[in-house]
């Protein structure tokens, strides 16, 4: 049996708003599965090797539950348009380039490497509509040590004719070809990915709903993100009172469904998410960048919805989930200030929980470094910054990090990154 023992200041988020810190503690895993966090090393591990990280922080690694791999090259650009114009002007032409598998390989290898170096070890990720590039993305993620789900995007209407489009028949047959080829991956699994309602015909939606039911596949898409988008969905589905019903009527609405944004989801739509067990992915950077709004995250949490965080690159301008935590807290403060200070804004421990434990829950993990979880962890150094008590070091490491702060990363029990 392989034993991993990491020694340092162990920080974990066992419940929303709570942070447990064990200074000079031991995080132990057997065959890649956590057995516990201990303040002194249990006798049974006395003869095992200890990786002693001194004063460094040992944190849960991140789960990024919404990002677009083919938008990685435009990260940090295209900030001058709202969602629908942004999609047509910048996003679709870039995604079209992923018909070129050499280009896909180059971009996706760099993305996978950067994700791991930032401590993101679990993802729910959109590819483009291209099957071959999607398989390349899955290969590169798996090789780098990222775990989770990737989706070949379905978009058989309102795309970019002659540039980025698939017919309904292609959308269906390519999805089946893609799923056929996914069997070889161990850590990266397929997720059905209708881009959003304006991109998908009823025929493709019905096909995906049937596939989800038959094969028990998870589903990801966008919901109630932006005013113009919501208006458009209403025109496309006049039979549905609300956006969520356009997914529900095709069988794409259950506890394996992840919906990004949900900025404008009202009480009725939120109740539908809670009752079905849908996970909301809050994408605070993107919600501002493409002029969508600030999502009612505190209200969602109060109402008992499952909420996780997403970088949503490249609508979002930060791949680094430390930054996504701070953006989520800022967005929440804006809602607080502009909403008459009715509901409290997100705290740092809450933001941290959403980026780690809440996202990990979608992959079946128990919050925190709980026994039975696969080992997903980051070693983070802050020894180049002034000394502080541990609880303040935790807060500071989110808002302010020393250069090359991430020293090592474990993903599903494997050490996948060590800084030079
Ligand atoms: N809605 C449909 N496609 C997209 C996308 O690529 N990014 C965002 N933010 N919203 C979308
Ligand atoms: Fe998105």
mmCIF file of C-alpha atoms and ligand atoms in Angstrom, residues 66 68 222 260-261 312, ligand 2:
data_model
loop_
_atom_site.group_PDB
_atom_site.id
_atom_site.type_symbol
_atom_site.label_atom_id
_atom_site.label_comp_id
_atom_site.label_asym_id
_atom_site.label_seq_id
_atom_site.Cartn_x
_atom_site.Cartn_y
_atom_site.Cartn_z
ATOM 1 C CA UNK A 66 -17.419 26.083 -15.857
ATOM 2 C CA UNK A 68 -14.433 27.069 -22.241
ATOM 3 C CA UNK A 222 -25.878 28.075 -19.675
ATOM 4 C CA UNK A 260 -23.617 28.276 -15.517
ATOM 5 C CA UNK A 261 -24.487 31.869 -14.553
ATOM 6 C CA UNK A 312 -15.800 30.810 -17.387
HETATM 7 FE FE1 LIG B 2 -19.800 29.892 -20.361
#
